[in-house]
Amino acid sequence: MKSNRSAPASTVIPVLIYPDVQAAVDWLSAAFGFSERLRIGEGHRTQLKVGDGDLVVAEPRGDRQPPQPGQVSQSVMVRVEDARAHCERARVHGARILMEPTDQMFGERQYSAEDFAGHHWTFTQTLTDVDPADWGGQLTSG
C-alpha cells in the first residue's frame, strides 16, 4: 500500500461530524488524549491521531450531521494503556461516563463515554489474553 502525507496511515479511519471542528479538536485532545495531525481549511476538517490510530473530525455539511440527543448511530473503540486513569481524565473534561471501567470476561477493562457533541466512545485496556472459546466466542480468521 502506498503512503501519502496528506492521508492518515490507518486502514480504518472514522469520520465524525461536530458542530464546531476546532472545539472538537480542543476537547478530544484534552479529554481523550488525541493530537492534531493535519488541519484542512478553517473549521472544515482535521485529522487526529491516537496511538497508531487516526480519526477525522469534520464540519456538518448536507446530510452529514452530528448526533441528535437520544440517537446513537455509531461508537468508536479506542485502545488505551490504563482505562481507569483515562476515564478520570475524560470525566474531568466533562465527558459523560456511560459505563464505569469494568473488567470483561474476554480479558479487557472497558469504559464508555459520551463526548460534548453526543458521540459515543468505548475505551479498552487489555488485561490478559483470553481464548474466545472460554467465553463463547469463535475465531474465524487469523
mmCIF file of C-alpha atoms in Angstrom:
data_model
loop_
_atom_site.group_PDB
_atom_site.id
_atom_site.type_symbol
_atom_site.label_atom_id
_atom_site.label_comp_id
_atom_site.label_asym_id
_atom_site.label_seq_id
_atom_site.Cartn_x
_atom_site.Cartn_y
_atom_site.Cartn_z
ATOM 1 C CA MET A 1 0.000 0.000 0.000
ATOM 2 C CA LYS A 2 1.346 3.446 -0.887
ATOM 3 C CA SER A 3 1.641 6.156 1.739
ATOM 4 C CA ASN A 4 0.565 9.781 1.406
ATOM 5 C CA ARG A 5 1.484 12.531 3.899
ATOM 6 C CA SER A 6 -1.930 14.107 3.268
ATOM 7 C CA ALA A 7 -3.810 11.000 4.420
ATOM 8 C CA PRO A 8 -3.751 9.124 7.742
ATOM 9 C CA ALA A 9 -1.852 5.819 7.691
ATOM 10 C CA SER A 10 -4.553 3.741 9.413
ATOM 11 C CA THR A 11 -6.561 1.192 7.461
ATOM 12 C CA VAL A 12 -9.861 2.239 9.053
ATOM 13 C CA ILE A 13 -10.430 5.953 9.678
ATOM 14 C CA PRO A 14 -13.684 7.035 11.334
ATOM 15 C CA VAL A 15 -15.054 10.425 10.284
ATOM 16 C CA LEU A 16 -17.148 12.102 12.983
ATOM 17 C CA ILE A 17 -19.229 15.223 12.419
ATOM 18 C CA TYR A 18 -19.100 18.007 15.006
ATOM 19 C CA PRO A 19 -20.898 21.366 15.030
ATOM 20 C CA ASP A 20 -17.553 23.128 15.717
ATOM 21 C CA VAL A 21 -14.435 21.359 14.410
ATOM 22 C CA GLN A 22 -11.896 23.385 16.419
ATOM 23 C CA ALA A 23 -13.886 22.982 19.646
ATOM 24 C CA ALA A 24 -13.965 19.222 18.965
ATOM 25 C CA VAL A 25 -10.200 19.103 18.359
ATOM 26 C CA ASP A 26 -9.540 21.009 21.579
ATOM 27 C CA TRP A 27 -11.926 18.870 23.623
ATOM 28 C CA LEU A 28 -10.859 15.491 22.181
ATOM 29 C CA SER A 29 -7.213 16.410 22.775
ATOM 30 C CA ALA A 30 -7.802 17.495 26.377
ATOM 31 C CA ALA A 31 -10.306 14.810 27.403
ATOM 32 C CA PHE A 32 -9.209 11.763 25.414
ATOM 33 C CA GLY A 33 -5.558 12.459 24.574
ATOM 34 C CA PHE A 34 -5.829 12.854 20.794
ATOM 35 C CA SER A 35 -3.298 15.004 18.928
ATOM 36 C CA GLU A 36 -3.878 17.097 15.843
ATOM 37 C CA ARG A 37 -2.143 15.769 12.705
ATOM 38 C CA LEU A 38 -3.471 17.883 9.835
ATOM 39 C CA ARG A 39 -5.865 20.841 9.610
ATOM 40 C CA ILE A 40 -7.830 21.300 6.362
ATOM 41 C CA GLY A 41 -9.391 24.720 5.917
ATOM 42 C CA GLU A 42 -10.741 26.963 8.626
ATOM 43 C CA GLY A 43 -13.136 24.755 10.583
ATOM 44 C CA HIS A 44 -13.648 22.292 7.691
ATOM 45 C CA ARG A 45 -11.932 19.120 8.905
ATOM 46 C CA THR A 46 -8.990 17.963 10.980
ATOM 47 C CA GLN A 47 -7.127 14.679 11.175
ATOM 48 C CA LEU A 48 -6.326 13.477 14.684
ATOM 49 C CA LYS A 49 -4.033 10.713 15.952
ATOM 50 C CA VAL A 50 -4.278 8.492 18.985
ATOM 51 C CA GLY A 51 -1.705 5.735 19.381
ATOM 52 C CA ASP A 52 -1.419 4.094 15.963
ATOM 53 C CA GLY A 53 -4.984 5.070 15.010
ATOM 54 C CA ASP A 54 -6.496 8.020 13.214
ATOM 55 C CA LEU A 55 -9.767 9.938 13.246
ATOM 56 C CA VAL A 56 -11.182 12.725 11.107
ATOM 57 C CA VAL A 57 -13.324 15.453 12.676
ATOM 58 C CA ALA A 58 -15.466 17.216 10.065
ATOM 59 C CA GLU A 59 -17.973 20.055 9.902
ATOM 60 C CA PRO A 60 -21.678 19.484 9.219
ATOM 61 C CA ARG A 61 -22.497 19.503 5.521
ATOM 62 C CA GLY A 62 -25.635 18.312 3.734
ATOM 63 C CA ASP A 63 -26.783 15.035 5.262
ATOM 64 C CA ARG A 64 -23.644 14.737 7.427
ATOM 65 C CA GLN A 65 -24.798 15.997 10.804
ATOM 66 C CA PRO A 66 -23.699 15.461 14.414
ATOM 67 C CA PRO A 67 -25.774 13.072 16.509
ATOM 68 C CA GLN A 68 -29.078 14.303 17.877
ATOM 69 C CA PRO A 69 -29.951 13.855 21.560
ATOM 70 C CA GLY A 70 -31.150 10.331 22.240
ATOM 71 C CA GLN A 71 -29.726 8.937 18.984
ATOM 72 C CA VAL A 72 -26.698 6.660 18.749
ATOM 73 C CA SER A 73 -25.706 5.516 15.281
ATOM 74 C CA GLN A 74 -22.115 4.524 15.998
ATOM 75 C CA SER A 75 -19.482 4.092 18.671
ATOM 76 C CA VAL A 76 -15.723 4.329 18.274
ATOM 77 C CA MET A 77 -13.486 1.947 20.260
ATOM 78 C CA VAL A 78 -10.013 3.101 21.240
ATOM 79 C CA ARG A 79 -7.302 1.034 22.930
ATOM 80 C CA VAL A 80 -5.659 2.726 25.941
ATOM 81 C CA GLU A 81 -2.945 1.759 28.441
ATOM 82 C CA ASP A 82 -4.950 2.482 31.605
ATOM 83 C CA ALA A 83 -8.751 2.609 31.324
ATOM 84 C CA ARG A 84 -9.304 3.874 34.882
ATOM 85 C CA ALA A 85 -6.886 6.805 34.543
ATOM 86 C CA HIS A 86 -8.232 7.586 31.068
ATOM 87 C CA CYS A 87 -11.782 7.585 32.403
ATOM 88 C CA GLU A 88 -10.880 10.043 35.152
ATOM 89 C CA ARG A 89 -9.192 12.363 32.640
ATOM 90 C CA ALA A 90 -12.281 12.248 30.429
ATOM 91 C CA ARG A 91 -14.578 12.891 33.407
ATOM 92 C CA VAL A 92 -12.546 15.950 34.474
ATOM 93 C CA HIS A 93 -13.023 17.397 30.989
ATOM 94 C CA GLY A 94 -16.781 16.892 31.038
ATOM 95 C CA ALA A 95 -17.267 13.536 29.325
ATOM 96 C CA ARG A 96 -20.487 11.857 30.407
ATOM 97 C CA ILE A 97 -19.428 8.420 31.622
ATOM 98 C CA LEU A 98 -21.972 5.865 30.393
ATOM 99 C CA MET A 99 -20.227 2.821 31.883
ATOM 100 C CA GLU A 100 -17.509 2.979 34.526
ATOM 101 C CA PRO A 101 -14.328 0.938 33.884
ATOM 102 C CA THR A 102 -15.437 -2.670 34.060
ATOM 103 C CA ASP A 103 -13.397 -5.868 33.718
ATOM 104 C CA GLN A 104 -14.888 -8.026 30.961
ATOM 105 C CA MET A 105 -14.798 -11.838 30.690
ATOM 106 C CA PHE A 106 -12.957 -11.520 27.375
ATOM 107 C CA GLY A 107 -9.856 -10.033 29.036
ATOM 108 C CA GLU A 108 -10.478 -6.305 28.585
ATOM 109 C CA ARG A 109 -11.222 -3.478 31.012
ATOM 110 C CA GLN A 110 -13.597 -1.077 29.265
ATOM 111 C CA TYR A 111 -15.495 2.097 29.920
ATOM 112 C CA SER A 112 -17.911 4.030 27.734
ATOM 113 C CA ALA A 113 -18.364 7.773 27.462
ATOM 114 C CA GLU A 114 -20.319 10.362 25.550
ATOM 115 C CA ASP A 115 -18.456 13.447 24.354
ATOM 116 C CA PHE A 116 -19.761 17.012 24.371
ATOM 117 C CA ALA A 117 -21.407 16.588 20.952
ATOM 118 C CA GLY A 118 -23.130 13.271 21.697
ATOM 119 C CA HIS A 119 -20.681 10.823 20.070
ATOM 120 C CA HIS A 120 -20.236 7.552 21.958
ATOM 121 C CA TRP A 121 -16.805 6.110 22.720
ATOM 122 C CA THR A 122 -15.567 2.877 24.280
ATOM 123 C CA PHE A 123 -12.041 2.804 25.675
ATOM 124 C CA THR A 124 -10.476 -0.601 26.199
ATOM 125 C CA GLN A 125 -7.414 -1.842 28.078
ATOM 126 C CA THR A 126 -6.137 -5.386 27.603
ATOM 127 C CA LEU A 127 -5.750 -7.197 30.925
ATOM 128 C CA THR A 128 -4.967 -10.707 29.738
ATOM 129 C CA ASP A 129 -5.063 -12.949 26.671
ATOM 130 C CA VAL A 130 -8.269 -14.998 26.794
ATOM 131 C CA ASP A 131 -9.213 -17.749 24.349
ATOM 132 C CA PRO A 132 -12.511 -16.612 22.758
ATOM 133 C CA ALA A 133 -13.859 -20.148 23.216
ATOM 134 C CA ASP A 134 -13.654 -19.603 27.005
ATOM 135 C CA TRP A 135 -16.458 -17.021 26.856
ATOM 136 C CA GLY A 136 -18.495 -18.212 23.857
ATOM 137 C CA GLY A 137 -16.626 -16.503 21.025
ATOM 138 C CA GLN A 138 -15.249 -18.193 17.924
ATOM 139 C CA LEU A 139 -12.198 -17.059 15.968
ATOM 140 C CA THR A 140 -12.983 -17.161 12.269
ATOM 141 C CA SER A 141 -9.650 -15.967 10.847
ATOM 142 C CA GLY A 142 -6.054 -15.498 11.908
#
